[in-house]
CSV table of C-alpha atoms in Angstrom, one decimal:
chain,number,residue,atom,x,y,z
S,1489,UNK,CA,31.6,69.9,-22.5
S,1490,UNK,CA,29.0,70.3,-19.7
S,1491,UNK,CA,28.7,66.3,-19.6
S,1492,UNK,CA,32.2,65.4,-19.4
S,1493,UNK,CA,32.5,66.1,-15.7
S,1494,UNK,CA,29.6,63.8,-15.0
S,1495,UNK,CA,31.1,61.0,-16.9
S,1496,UNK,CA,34.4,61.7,-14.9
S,1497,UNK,CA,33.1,61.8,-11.6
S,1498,UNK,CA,31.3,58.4,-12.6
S,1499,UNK,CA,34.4,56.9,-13.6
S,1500,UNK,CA,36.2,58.2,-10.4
S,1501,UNK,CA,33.3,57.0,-8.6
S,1502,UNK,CA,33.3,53.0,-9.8
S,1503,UNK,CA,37.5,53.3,-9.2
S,1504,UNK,CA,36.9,53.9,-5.6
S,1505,UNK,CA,34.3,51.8,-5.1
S,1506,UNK,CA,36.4,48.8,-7.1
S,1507,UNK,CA,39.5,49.6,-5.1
S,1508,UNK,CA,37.1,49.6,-1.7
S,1509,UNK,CA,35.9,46.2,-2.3
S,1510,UNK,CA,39.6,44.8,-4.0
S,1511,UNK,CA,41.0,45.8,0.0
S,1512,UNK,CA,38.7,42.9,1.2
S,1513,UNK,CA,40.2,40.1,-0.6
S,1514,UNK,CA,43.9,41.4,0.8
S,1515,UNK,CA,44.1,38.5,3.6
S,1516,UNK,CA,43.9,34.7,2.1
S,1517,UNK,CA,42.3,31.8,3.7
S,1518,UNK,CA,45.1,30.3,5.8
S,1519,UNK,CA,47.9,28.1,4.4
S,1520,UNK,CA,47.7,24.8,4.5
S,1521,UNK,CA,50.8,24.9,7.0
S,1522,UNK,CA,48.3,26.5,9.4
S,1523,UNK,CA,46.3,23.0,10.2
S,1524,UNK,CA,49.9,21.4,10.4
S,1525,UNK,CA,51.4,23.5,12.2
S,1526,UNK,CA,48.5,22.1,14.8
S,1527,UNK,CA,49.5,18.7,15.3
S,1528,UNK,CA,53.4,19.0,15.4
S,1529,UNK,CA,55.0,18.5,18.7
S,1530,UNK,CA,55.2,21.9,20.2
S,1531,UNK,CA,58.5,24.0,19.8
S,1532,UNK,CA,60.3,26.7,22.0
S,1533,UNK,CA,60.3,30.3,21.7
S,1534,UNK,CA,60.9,33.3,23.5
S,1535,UNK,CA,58.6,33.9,26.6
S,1536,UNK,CA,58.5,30.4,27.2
S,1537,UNK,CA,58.9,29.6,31.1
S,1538,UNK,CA,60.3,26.4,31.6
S,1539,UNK,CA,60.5,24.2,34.5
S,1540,UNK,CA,63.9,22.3,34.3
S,1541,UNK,CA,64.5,18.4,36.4
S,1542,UNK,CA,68.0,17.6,36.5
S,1543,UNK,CA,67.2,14.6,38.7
S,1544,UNK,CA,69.7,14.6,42.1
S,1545,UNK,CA,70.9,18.0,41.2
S,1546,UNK,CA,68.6,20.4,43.2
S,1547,UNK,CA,71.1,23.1,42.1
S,1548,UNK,CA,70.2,22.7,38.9
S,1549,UNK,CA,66.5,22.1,38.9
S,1550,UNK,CA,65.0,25.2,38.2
S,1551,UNK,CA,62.4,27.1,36.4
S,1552,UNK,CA,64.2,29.3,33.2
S,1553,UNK,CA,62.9,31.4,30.5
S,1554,UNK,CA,63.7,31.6,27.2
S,1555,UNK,CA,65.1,35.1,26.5
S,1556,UNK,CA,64.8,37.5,23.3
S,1557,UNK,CA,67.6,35.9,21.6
S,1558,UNK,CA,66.2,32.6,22.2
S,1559,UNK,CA,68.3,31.3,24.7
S,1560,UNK,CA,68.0,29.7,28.3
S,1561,UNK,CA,70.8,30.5,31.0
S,1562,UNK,CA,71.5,27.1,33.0
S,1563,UNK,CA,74.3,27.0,35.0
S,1564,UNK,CA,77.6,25.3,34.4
S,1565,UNK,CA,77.1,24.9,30.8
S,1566,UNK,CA,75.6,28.4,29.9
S,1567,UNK,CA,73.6,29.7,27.0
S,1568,UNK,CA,71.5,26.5,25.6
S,1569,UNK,CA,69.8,27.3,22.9
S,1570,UNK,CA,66.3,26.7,23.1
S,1571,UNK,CA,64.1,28.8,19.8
S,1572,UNK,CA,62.8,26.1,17.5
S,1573,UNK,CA,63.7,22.7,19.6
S,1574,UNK,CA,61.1,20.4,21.1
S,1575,UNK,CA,61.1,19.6,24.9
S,1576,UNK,CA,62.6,16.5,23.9
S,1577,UNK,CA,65.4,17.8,22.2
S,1578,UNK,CA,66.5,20.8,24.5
S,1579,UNK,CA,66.6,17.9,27.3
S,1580,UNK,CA,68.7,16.4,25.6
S,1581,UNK,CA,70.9,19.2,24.3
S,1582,UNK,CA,71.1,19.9,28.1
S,1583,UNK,CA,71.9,16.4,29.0
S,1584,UNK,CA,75.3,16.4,26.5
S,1585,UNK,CA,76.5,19.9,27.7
S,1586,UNK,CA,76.4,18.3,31.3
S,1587,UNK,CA,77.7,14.8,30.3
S,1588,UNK,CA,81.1,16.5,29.4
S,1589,UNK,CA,82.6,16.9,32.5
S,1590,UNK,CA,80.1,17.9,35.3
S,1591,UNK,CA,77.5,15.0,35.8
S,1592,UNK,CA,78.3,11.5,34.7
S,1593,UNK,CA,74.9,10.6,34.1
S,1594,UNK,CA,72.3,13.5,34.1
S,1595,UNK,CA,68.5,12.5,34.0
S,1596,UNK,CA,67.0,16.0,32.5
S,1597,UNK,CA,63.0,16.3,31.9
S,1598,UNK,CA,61.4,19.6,31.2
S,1599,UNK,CA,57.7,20.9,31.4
S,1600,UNK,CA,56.6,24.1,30.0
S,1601,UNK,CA,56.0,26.1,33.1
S,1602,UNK,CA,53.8,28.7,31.4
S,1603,UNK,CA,53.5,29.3,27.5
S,1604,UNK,CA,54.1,32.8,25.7
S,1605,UNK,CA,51.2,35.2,25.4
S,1606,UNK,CA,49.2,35.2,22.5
S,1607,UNK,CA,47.8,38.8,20.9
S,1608,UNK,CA,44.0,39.6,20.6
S,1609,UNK,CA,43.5,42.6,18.5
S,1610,UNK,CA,40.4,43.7,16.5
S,1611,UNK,CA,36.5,43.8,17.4
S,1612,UNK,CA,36.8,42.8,20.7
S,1613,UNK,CA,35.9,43.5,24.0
S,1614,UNK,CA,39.5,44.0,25.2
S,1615,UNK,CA,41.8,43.4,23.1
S,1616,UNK,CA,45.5,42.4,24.4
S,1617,UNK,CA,47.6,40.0,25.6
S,1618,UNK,CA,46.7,36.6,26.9
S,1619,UNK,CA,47.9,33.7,28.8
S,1620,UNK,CA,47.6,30.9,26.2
S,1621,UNK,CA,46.1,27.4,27.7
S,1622,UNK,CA,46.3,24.3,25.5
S,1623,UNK,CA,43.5,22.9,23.4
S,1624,UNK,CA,42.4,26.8,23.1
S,1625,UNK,CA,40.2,27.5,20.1
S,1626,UNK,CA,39.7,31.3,18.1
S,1627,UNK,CA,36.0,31.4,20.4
S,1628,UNK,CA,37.9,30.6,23.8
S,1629,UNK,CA,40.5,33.1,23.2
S,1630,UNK,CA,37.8,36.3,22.1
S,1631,UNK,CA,35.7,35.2,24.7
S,1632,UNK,CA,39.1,35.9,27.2
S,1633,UNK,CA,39.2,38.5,25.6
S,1634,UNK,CA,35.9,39.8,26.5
S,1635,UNK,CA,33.6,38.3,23.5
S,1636,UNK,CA,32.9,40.0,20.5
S,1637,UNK,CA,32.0,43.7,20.1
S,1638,UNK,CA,28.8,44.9,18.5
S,1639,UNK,CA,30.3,45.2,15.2
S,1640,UNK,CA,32.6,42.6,14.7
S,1641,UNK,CA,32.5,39.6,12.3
S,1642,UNK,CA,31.8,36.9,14.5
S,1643,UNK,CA,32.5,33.9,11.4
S,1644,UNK,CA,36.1,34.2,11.2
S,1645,UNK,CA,39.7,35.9,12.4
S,1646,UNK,CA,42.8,36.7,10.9
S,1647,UNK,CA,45.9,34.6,12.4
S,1648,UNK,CA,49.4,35.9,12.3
S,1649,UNK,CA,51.7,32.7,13.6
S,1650,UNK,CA,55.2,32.0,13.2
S,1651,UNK,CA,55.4,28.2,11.1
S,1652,UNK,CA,59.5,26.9,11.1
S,1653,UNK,CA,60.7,30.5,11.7
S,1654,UNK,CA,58.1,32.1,8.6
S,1655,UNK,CA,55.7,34.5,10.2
S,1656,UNK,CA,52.2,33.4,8.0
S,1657,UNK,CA,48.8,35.1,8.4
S,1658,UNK,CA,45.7,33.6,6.9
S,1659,UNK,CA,42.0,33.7,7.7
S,1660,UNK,CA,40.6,30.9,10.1
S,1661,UNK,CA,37.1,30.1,11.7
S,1662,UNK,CA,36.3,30.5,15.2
S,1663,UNK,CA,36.5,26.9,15.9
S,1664,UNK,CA,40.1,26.5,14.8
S,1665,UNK,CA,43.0,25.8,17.5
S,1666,UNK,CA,45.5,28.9,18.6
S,1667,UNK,CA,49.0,28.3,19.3
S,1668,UNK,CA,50.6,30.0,21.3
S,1669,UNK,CA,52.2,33.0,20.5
S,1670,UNK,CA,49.4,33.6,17.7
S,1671,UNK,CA,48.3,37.1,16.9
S,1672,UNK,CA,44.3,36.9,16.6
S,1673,UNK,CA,42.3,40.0,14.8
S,1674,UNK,CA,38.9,40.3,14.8
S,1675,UNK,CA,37.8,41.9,11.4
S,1676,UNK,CA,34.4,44.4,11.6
S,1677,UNK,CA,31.5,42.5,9.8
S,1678,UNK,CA,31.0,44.7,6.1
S,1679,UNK,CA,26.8,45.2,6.6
């Protein structure tokens, strides 16, 4: 009987160590959606700030943001929605609403006046939130975020991004492009 709590304690052992390692396989590389997501025009969401031209309406041309509920508030016509819709298509949304009785002909463009934040967490220098810039890559945004730390896995990050209104995370390189409103992580390296 003396040996049986050996054997145990070696079994108990190789279970923790197997469930240890099993945890490091729990994120997947990213989804192929991940690259697409990339090269599709870019779509609205809240903490967008966008810069609105009604052209020979100075009333109307304004800068608004998109709200929570994923909404803008533009006068005369109201709550536009604006979550999920390209610039192109919320101009033109826009450009209906005032076609039915307040502007004969309404010109609308719109610029993104600043982007929402994106999220560095993790092994870095300070992690937070960021103003995203476009063409930003994994590397520009840790290095915003104040490079790597001493201990962190400097190969790859974990992405958390919203893809057609699924919120997706998958593991990237460094040299992959951030959208904005991505949640970054920077893992710490195993050895």
């Amino acid at each position: 009987m003396p040996f049986a709590t050996p054997k145990i304690v070696l079994a108990l052992g190789i279970a923790a160590v197997s469930a240890a390692l099993s945890g490091c396989n729990t994120y997947q590389p990213a989804p192929k959606a991940f690259s697409e997501a990339t090269i599709q025009p870019y779509t609205l969401d809240s903490g967008d700030r966008l810069r609105v031209t009604v052209f020979d309406q100075q009333g109307l041309t304004n800068t608004y943001t998109v709200d929570q509920a994923g909404y803008i508030a533009f006068p005369l016509i109201g709550q536009v929605p604006a979550r999920g819709r390209t610039l192109q298509q919320l101009s033109g949304q826009i450009a209906q609403k005032l076609r039915q009785g307040y502007i004969r002909d309404p010109d609308v463009t719109i610029d993104v006046d600043r982007y929402r934040s994106v999220y560095i967490m993790g092994e870095v220098g300070q992690p937070g939130q960021y103003s995203y810039v476009p063409g930003m890559t994994i590397q520009n945004a840790i290095a915003v975020a104040g490079g790597f730390s001493s201990r962190a896995n400097q190969s790859n990050a974990d992405v958390t991004r919203k893809i057609n209104g699924h919120v997706m995370t998958g593991r990237v390189g460094i040299s992959d492009p951030v959208l904005a409103g991505d949640t970054i992580y920077v893992r710490e390296r195993l050895f």
